Short mmCIF file of C-alpha atoms and ligand atoms in Angstrom, two decimals:
data_model
loop_
_atom_site.label_atom_id
_atom_site.label_comp_id
_atom_site.label_asym_id
_atom_site.label_seq_id
_atom_site.Cartn_x
_atom_site.Cartn_y
_atom_site.Cartn_z
CA MET A 20 84.87 13.37 71.22
CA SER A 21 86.06 15.00 67.72
CA GLN A 22 89.64 15.46 67.20
CA SER A 23 89.90 19.34 67.46
CA SER A 24 89.66 18.94 71.18
CA LEU A 25 92.55 15.92 71.40
CA THR A 26 96.04 16.89 72.72
CA GLU A 27 98.66 17.19 71.24
CA ARG A 28 99.94 14.14 72.60
CA ARG A 29 97.08 12.40 71.14
CA LEU A 30 97.15 13.80 67.80
CA VAL A 31 100.81 12.18 67.77
CA GLU A 32 99.11 9.50 68.57
CA HIS A 33 96.73 9.51 65.44
CA LEU A 34 99.26 10.54 63.34
CA ARG A 35 101.65 7.68 64.37
CA LEU A 36 98.58 5.24 62.85
CA GLY A 37 98.66 7.29 59.58
CA SER A 38 96.05 10.04 60.32
CA ARG A 39 95.82 12.43 57.30
CA GLU A 40 93.29 14.51 59.48
CA ALA A 41 95.80 14.82 62.93
CA PHE A 42 98.22 15.61 60.03
CA GLY A 43 96.73 18.39 58.82
CA GLN A 44 95.58 19.05 62.36
CA ILE A 45 98.72 19.22 63.12
CA TYR A 46 100.06 20.97 60.81
CA VAL A 47 97.61 23.91 61.43
CA ARG A 48 99.29 24.04 64.79
CA TYR A 49 102.36 24.42 63.46
CA LYS A 50 102.32 26.26 60.31
CA GLY A 51 102.19 29.70 61.69
CA SER A 52 105.36 29.11 64.08
CA LEU A 53 107.49 27.12 61.69
CA CYS A 54 107.17 29.46 59.13
CA ASN A 55 108.17 32.37 61.25
CA TYR A 56 111.00 30.35 63.10
CA CYS A 57 112.34 29.69 59.28
CA TYR A 58 111.63 33.22 58.39
CA TRP A 59 113.81 34.67 61.06
CA LEU A 60 116.95 31.75 60.84
CA VAL A 61 116.89 31.79 56.87
CA LYS A 62 115.52 35.61 56.76
CA GLU A 63 113.77 34.77 52.35
CA LYS A 64 110.32 33.96 53.05
CA ASP A 65 110.24 31.45 50.06
CA ARG A 66 112.82 29.32 51.09
CA ALA A 67 111.45 29.04 54.74
CA GLU A 68 108.35 28.24 53.48
CA ASP A 69 110.65 25.26 51.62
CA ILE A 70 112.17 24.24 54.73
CA VAL A 71 108.28 24.36 56.30
CA HIS A 72 107.22 21.36 53.47
CA GLU A 73 109.95 19.41 53.80
CA THR A 74 109.60 19.69 57.84
CA PHE A 75 106.26 18.35 57.64
CA LEU A 76 106.99 15.79 54.59
CA LYS A 77 109.75 14.40 57.76
CA VAL A 78 107.15 14.71 60.11
CA TRP A 79 104.74 11.93 58.20
CA ASN A 80 107.34 9.64 57.19
CA ASN A 81 109.64 9.74 60.81
CA ILE A 82 106.90 10.23 63.08
CA GLY A 83 107.66 6.46 63.35
CA THR A 84 111.49 7.47 65.17
CA LEU A 85 110.09 9.51 67.86
CA ASP A 86 110.36 8.56 70.47
CA ASP A 87 108.46 10.66 73.23
CA SER A 88 104.95 11.36 71.75
CA SER A 89 105.62 14.38 74.87
CA SER A 90 108.75 16.51 73.09
CA PHE A 91 106.85 15.87 69.49
CA ARG A 92 107.27 20.29 69.51
CA SER A 93 111.17 20.36 70.42
CA TRP A 94 111.12 16.88 67.36
CA LEU A 95 109.85 19.39 64.83
CA PHE A 96 111.87 22.35 65.79
CA THR A 97 114.50 20.15 65.71
CA ILE A 98 114.40 18.92 62.04
CA ALA A 99 112.99 22.10 60.69
CA ARG A 100 116.20 23.79 62.18
CA ASN A 101 117.95 21.02 60.64
CA GLN A 102 116.51 21.48 56.82
CA ALA A 103 117.45 25.85 57.74
CA LEU A 104 120.82 25.02 59.10
CA LEU A 105 121.53 22.83 55.56
CA PHE A 106 120.12 25.78 53.45
CA LEU A 107 122.18 28.44 55.03
CA ARG A 108 125.47 25.96 55.04
CA ASP A 109 126.42 27.31 51.52
CA ARG A 110 125.27 30.53 51.75
CA ARG A 111 126.08 32.05 54.61
CA PRO A 112 127.98 31.20 57.81
CA PHE A 113 125.43 30.55 61.03
CA GLU A 114 127.96 30.51 63.99
CA GLU A 115 125.91 28.52 66.32
CA LEU A 116 126.25 28.98 70.40
CA THR A 117 127.90 26.20 72.17
CA ASP A 118 127.75 25.84 76.34
CA GLU A 119 131.48 27.43 76.83
CA SER A 120 130.65 30.23 74.49
CA SER A 121 128.27 31.65 77.29
CA SER A 122 130.94 32.55 79.16
CA GLU A 123 133.17 34.39 76.73
CA ASN A 124 133.14 37.99 75.94
CA ASP A 125 131.13 37.87 72.52
CA ASP A 126 129.35 40.38 71.69
CA PRO A 127 126.08 39.71 70.91
CA LEU A 128 125.25 42.41 68.59
CA HIS A 129 125.30 41.81 64.77
CA ALA A 130 128.87 44.15 63.98
CA LEU A 131 127.43 44.62 60.62
CA ILE A 132 123.89 45.77 60.68
CA SER A 133 123.68 47.23 64.73
CA THR A 134 124.04 51.10 63.68
CA GLU A 135 121.40 50.65 60.95
CA LEU A 136 118.00 49.96 63.11
CA SER A 137 115.16 51.20 61.42
CA ASP A 138 111.71 52.45 63.11
CA SER A 139 110.72 48.86 63.73
CA ILE A 140 111.00 46.45 66.67
CA SER A 141 112.05 43.91 64.37
CA SER A 142 114.88 45.97 63.34
CA LEU A 143 116.29 44.75 67.25
CA LEU A 144 116.21 41.42 66.71
CA ASN A 145 118.05 42.18 63.20
CA ALA A 146 120.94 43.45 64.77
CA LEU A 147 121.05 40.64 66.73
CA SER A 148 123.73 37.77 66.18
CA PRO A 149 121.58 35.39 63.93
CA ALA A 150 122.36 32.57 66.79
CA TYR A 151 121.08 34.56 69.85
CA ARG A 152 118.68 35.87 67.24
CA GLU A 153 117.17 32.38 67.03
CA LEU A 154 117.13 32.14 70.97
CA ILE A 155 114.90 35.61 71.15
CA VAL A 156 112.45 33.69 68.35
CA LEU A 157 112.05 30.57 70.37
CA ARG A 158 111.86 31.73 73.52
CA VAL A 159 109.24 34.93 72.57
CA TYR A 160 107.73 34.51 69.64
CA GLU A 161 106.88 30.51 70.12
CA GLY A 162 107.34 30.14 73.45
CA LEU A 163 108.98 27.60 73.74
CA SER A 164 110.60 26.36 77.14
CA TYR A 165 114.50 26.63 78.73
CA ALA A 166 114.13 22.24 77.94
CA GLU A 167 112.93 22.46 74.82
CA ILE A 168 115.05 25.07 73.73
CA ALA A 169 118.36 23.07 74.73
CA SER A 170 116.58 20.02 72.95
CA VAL A 171 116.25 21.74 69.53
CA THR A 172 119.31 23.97 69.41
CA GLY A 173 121.73 20.95 71.31
CA LEU A 174 123.17 23.63 73.89
CA SER A 175 123.00 23.11 77.73
CA LEU A 176 119.72 24.08 80.47
CA SER A 177 122.07 26.85 81.88
CA ALA A 178 123.46 28.20 78.28
CA VAL A 179 120.57 28.52 77.36
CA ARG A 180 119.63 30.48 79.99
CA VAL A 181 123.11 32.43 79.91
CA HIS A 182 122.30 33.08 76.25
CA LEU A 183 119.48 34.51 76.64
CA TYR A 184 120.23 36.85 79.55
CA ARG A 185 122.64 37.85 77.19
CA ALA A 186 120.52 38.70 74.12
CA ARG A 187 118.21 40.56 75.88
CA LYS A 188 120.47 42.87 77.76
CA ALA A 189 122.23 43.46 73.82
CA LEU A 190 118.25 43.81 72.49
CA ALA A 191 117.94 46.66 76.18
CA ARG A 192 121.02 47.92 74.67
CA LEU A 193 120.30 49.16 71.23
CA TYR A 194 116.56 49.88 72.49
CA ASN A 195 117.33 52.23 75.15
CA GLU A 196 119.79 53.56 71.94
CA GLN A 197 116.93 53.89 70.20
CA TYR A 198 113.78 55.10 71.86
CA GLY A 199 116.04 57.57 74.41
CA ASP A 200 116.38 55.56 77.87
CA LYS A 201 119.66 55.59 79.87
CA ASP A 202 122.00 52.98 79.55
CA ASP A 203 120.77 50.26 82.17
CA GLY A 204 124.20 49.49 82.44
CA MET B 25 127.39 47.77 87.22
CA THR B 26 128.19 44.60 89.90
CA GLY B 27 128.87 41.30 90.01
CA GLU B 28 125.50 40.91 91.74
CA CYS B 29 123.29 43.16 89.89
CA ASN B 30 124.67 40.51 86.79
CA ARG B 31 123.30 37.78 88.56
CA TYR B 32 119.85 39.53 89.14
CA GLN B 33 119.63 40.73 85.31
CA MET B 34 119.88 36.85 84.70
CA ALA B 35 117.83 36.35 87.07
CA LEU B 36 115.76 38.86 85.76
CA SER B 37 115.92 37.23 82.49
CA ALA B 38 114.27 33.44 84.10
CA SER B 39 111.65 35.63 85.36
CA LEU B 40 110.41 36.85 82.38
CA ASP B 41 110.50 33.51 80.74
CA GLY B 42 108.51 31.67 83.30
CA GLU B 43 112.02 30.19 84.67
CA LEU B 44 112.60 31.41 88.26
CA ASP B 45 111.44 29.48 91.30
CA THR B 46 109.72 31.37 94.27
CA GLU B 47 112.77 31.80 96.35
CA ALA B 48 114.88 33.45 93.12
CA THR B 49 112.36 35.21 92.01
CA ARG B 50 111.52 36.93 96.45
CA ALA B 51 115.30 37.68 96.35
CA LEU B 52 114.97 39.16 93.19
CA PHE B 53 112.35 41.78 93.54
CA PHE B 54 113.70 42.38 96.83
CA HIS B 55 116.38 43.47 94.91
CA LEU B 56 114.37 45.76 92.51
CA ALA B 57 112.99 47.74 94.95
CA GLU B 58 116.03 49.37 95.40
CA CYS B 59 118.57 48.90 92.54
CA GLU B 60 117.86 51.29 89.99
CA ARG B 61 119.48 49.65 86.79
CA CYS B 62 118.18 46.45 87.12
CA ARG B 63 114.27 48.07 87.58
CA LEU B 64 115.41 50.06 83.88
CA PHE B 65 117.01 46.65 82.51
CA TRP B 66 113.29 45.08 83.70
CA ASN B 67 111.00 47.65 82.24
CA SER B 68 113.11 47.79 78.99
CA SER B 69 112.41 44.03 78.78
CA ILE B 70 109.38 43.79 78.88
CA ARG B 71 108.89 46.74 76.76
CA ILE B 72 110.55 45.17 74.83
CA GLU B 73 109.05 41.72 74.83
CA ARG B 74 105.61 43.26 74.53
CA GLU B 75 106.85 44.95 70.95
CA LEU B 76 108.31 42.18 69.57
CA LEU B 77 104.50 40.51 70.27
CA LYS B 78 102.66 43.15 68.98
CA GLU B 79 104.94 43.24 64.99
CA GLU B 80 103.45 41.10 62.84
CA ARG B 81 104.22 37.35 61.60
CA ILE B 82 105.17 35.86 58.94
CA ARG B 83 101.98 33.49 57.84
CA ALA B 84 101.96 30.57 55.75
CA SER B 85 100.38 31.01 52.41
CA THR B 86 98.16 29.17 50.56
CA ALA B 87 100.35 26.87 48.36
CA LEU B 88 102.35 26.40 50.93
CA ASP B 89 99.09 25.17 52.58
CA ALA B 90 98.49 23.14 49.04
CA ARG B 91 101.90 21.48 49.23
CA VAL B 92 101.45 19.93 52.66
CA ALA B 93 97.79 18.87 51.96
CA SER B 94 99.78 16.61 49.14
CA ILE B 95 101.77 15.02 51.90
CA GLY B 96 100.93 11.80 52.47
CA ARG B 97 98.35 10.98 49.75
CA LEU B 98 100.30 8.01 48.05
CA GLY B 99 100.62 6.59 51.77
CA ARG B 100 103.98 6.95 53.68
CA LEU B 101 107.26 6.55 51.99
CA GLY B 102 107.96 3.03 54.15
CA GLY B 103 107.43 -0.40 54.20
CA PHE B 104 107.75 -2.49 50.70
CA GLY B 105 107.72 1.44 48.88
CA LYS B 106 110.92 2.69 50.50
CA SER B 107 112.60 -1.18 50.37
CA LEU B 108 111.70 -0.94 46.80
CA LYS B 109 113.34 2.59 46.24
CA GLN B 110 116.49 1.39 48.76
CA SER B 111 117.19 -1.32 46.63
CA LEU B 112 116.15 -0.38 42.52
CA LEU B 113 117.39 3.05 42.93
CA ARG B 114 120.22 3.71 45.59
CA PRO B 115 122.44 2.48 43.32
CA LEU B 116 121.95 4.82 40.92
CA LEU B 117 121.55 7.77 43.30
CA ASP B 118 124.38 6.72 44.86
CA ARG B 119 126.51 6.69 41.51
CA ALA B 120 125.01 10.05 40.28
CA ALA B 121 126.00 11.57 43.77
CA THR B 122 129.44 10.48 43.93
CA SER B 123 130.28 11.01 39.83
CA PRO B 124 132.60 14.48 39.58
CA SER B 125 131.15 14.87 35.77
CA THR B 126 128.64 17.41 34.64
CA LEU B 127 124.73 16.58 34.40
CA GLY B 128 125.23 15.58 30.73
CA GLU B 129 128.66 13.35 31.71
CA LYS B 130 126.27 11.55 33.83
CA VAL B 131 122.70 10.75 32.26
CA ALA B 132 125.49 9.53 29.34
CA GLN B 133 127.32 7.54 31.64
CA GLU B 134 123.58 6.51 33.35
CA ARG B 135 123.01 5.17 29.66
CA VAL B 136 126.58 3.30 28.66
CA SER B 137 126.11 1.43 32.44
CA PHE B 138 122.26 0.68 32.69
CA PRO B 139 121.74 -3.07 33.19
CA TYR B 140 119.39 -4.96 31.03
CA SER B 141 117.81 -6.78 33.20
CA PHE B 142 117.39 -3.80 35.52
CA ALA B 143 115.51 -2.27 32.59
CA ALA B 144 113.55 -5.41 32.32
CA ILE B 145 112.62 -5.64 36.10
CA VAL B 146 111.61 -1.94 35.47
CA SER B 147 109.85 -2.17 33.32
CA ILE B 148 107.30 -4.88 34.43
CA LEU B 149 107.81 -3.54 37.91
CA ALA B 150 106.09 0.24 35.84
CA VAL B 151 103.33 -1.66 33.92
CA ALA B 152 102.66 -4.04 37.72
CA LEU B 153 102.44 -0.17 39.49
CA GLY B 154 99.77 1.08 36.73
CA TYR B 155 97.65 -1.63 37.21
CA ILE B 156 97.61 -0.95 41.18
CA LEU B 157 97.27 2.23 41.19
CA GLY B 158 94.41 2.13 38.68
CA THR B 159 92.41 -0.17 41.39
CA VAL B 160 93.78 1.31 44.14
CA GLN B 161 94.08 5.23 43.42
CA PRO B 162 90.11 5.68 43.38
CA TRP B 163 89.96 4.05 46.53
CA LEU B 164 92.55 5.45 48.44
CA GLU B 165 91.24 9.44 46.76
CA ASN B 166 87.61 7.88 48.48
CA THR B 167 88.74 6.97 51.67
CA MET B 168 90.83 9.54 52.28
CA ASN B 169 88.27 12.19 51.51
CA GLU B 170 85.34 10.43 53.32
CA ARG B 171 85.08 12.98 55.16
CA GLU B 172 85.00 15.82 53.37
CA PRO B 173 81.46 16.37 51.67
CA GLN B 174 81.59 16.79 47.60
CA VAL B 175 80.32 19.77 46.19
CA VAL B 176 77.11 18.92 42.65
CA TYR B 177 77.37 21.95 40.75
CA VAL B 178 74.40 22.25 38.14
CA SER B 179 75.34 24.61 35.46
CA VAL B 180 72.58 26.59 34.31
CA LEU B 181 74.07 29.23 31.99
CA PRO B 182 75.81 31.31 33.33
CA ASP B 183 75.00 30.98 36.51
CA ILE B 184 77.18 27.92 38.57
CA THR B 185 74.20 27.00 40.76
CA VAL B 186 74.74 25.11 44.45
CA VAL B 187 72.33 22.33 44.63
CA GLY B 188 73.19 20.17 48.00
CA HIS B 189 76.13 17.85 49.22
CA LEU B 190 76.86 14.53 48.46
CA THR B 191 78.00 12.68 51.11
CA GLU B 192 79.15 8.89 50.69
ZN1 ZN C 326 121.22 45.39 90.57
#
């Protein structure tokens, strides 16, 4: 059986044993997702690639610390997220969401640019504040489950659910302003 | 909008994510059948996701591929390598990190405080490492590249002709 047909879990097991081929396959599988995720966090393509490089360096050196191979994807995104937040720490604030803030009245829309929408749908994402945008990217682009998003962001499952709803609500409001539908309420 | 609609729209969002159980999904669709406001939210959300997924994604460059490909060529940072780094370099790195001085002052400080015995150990290790790498590195490279065919080029100027593949 060729390694390409191995499940992710077996790839991770091979990686644990030091297989560079497994490492390469995991990289190929996730490089696009991680570049895209990190780009939406730091908004600079070159820095996003630096972060992805750092992430894979840590994966190679620290795979032994991963307890459960089935949680590899969350672990990978968590490393990337930590690297990105480290980069952002001195540059611009990234106000993380909390379980409590899901019940508050904070606006998911980024006040500064919400009025400067261009034709591109991705400008809607730009109009979201970074922490809400991150949830949409993880869910819609990268296809992570609520449990995985909770693991990556440190939120509870119910907070992930509420925040994603709020992010969608804000996107729908912008979308309907931009493209002419009535207010969705 | 009623609180009921709020609850249904939250369920609607979870449903789009495949995170709603069957019973709740059924209730949601009953509500959608009779609530135009929630239908509008449903339609907008679906359209937005479809549009977002149509957008071109950020791709990894070939430069990143090359950087990541070089990871692990000399094995993992663990075992002997890690303990060596921690025992010998950690004190220096810690001192450099805690020193509030400028880079120039840091370098001067390191020069002054660098112990001769430590320098002797580093020199011996460097010679030994050079010897080991000289013999082990080619073997490591061969081992890691064993599945990659080597292309043999014979140059007949000005063209270059590929005449075969060598695999070890
Ligand atoms: Zn409704």
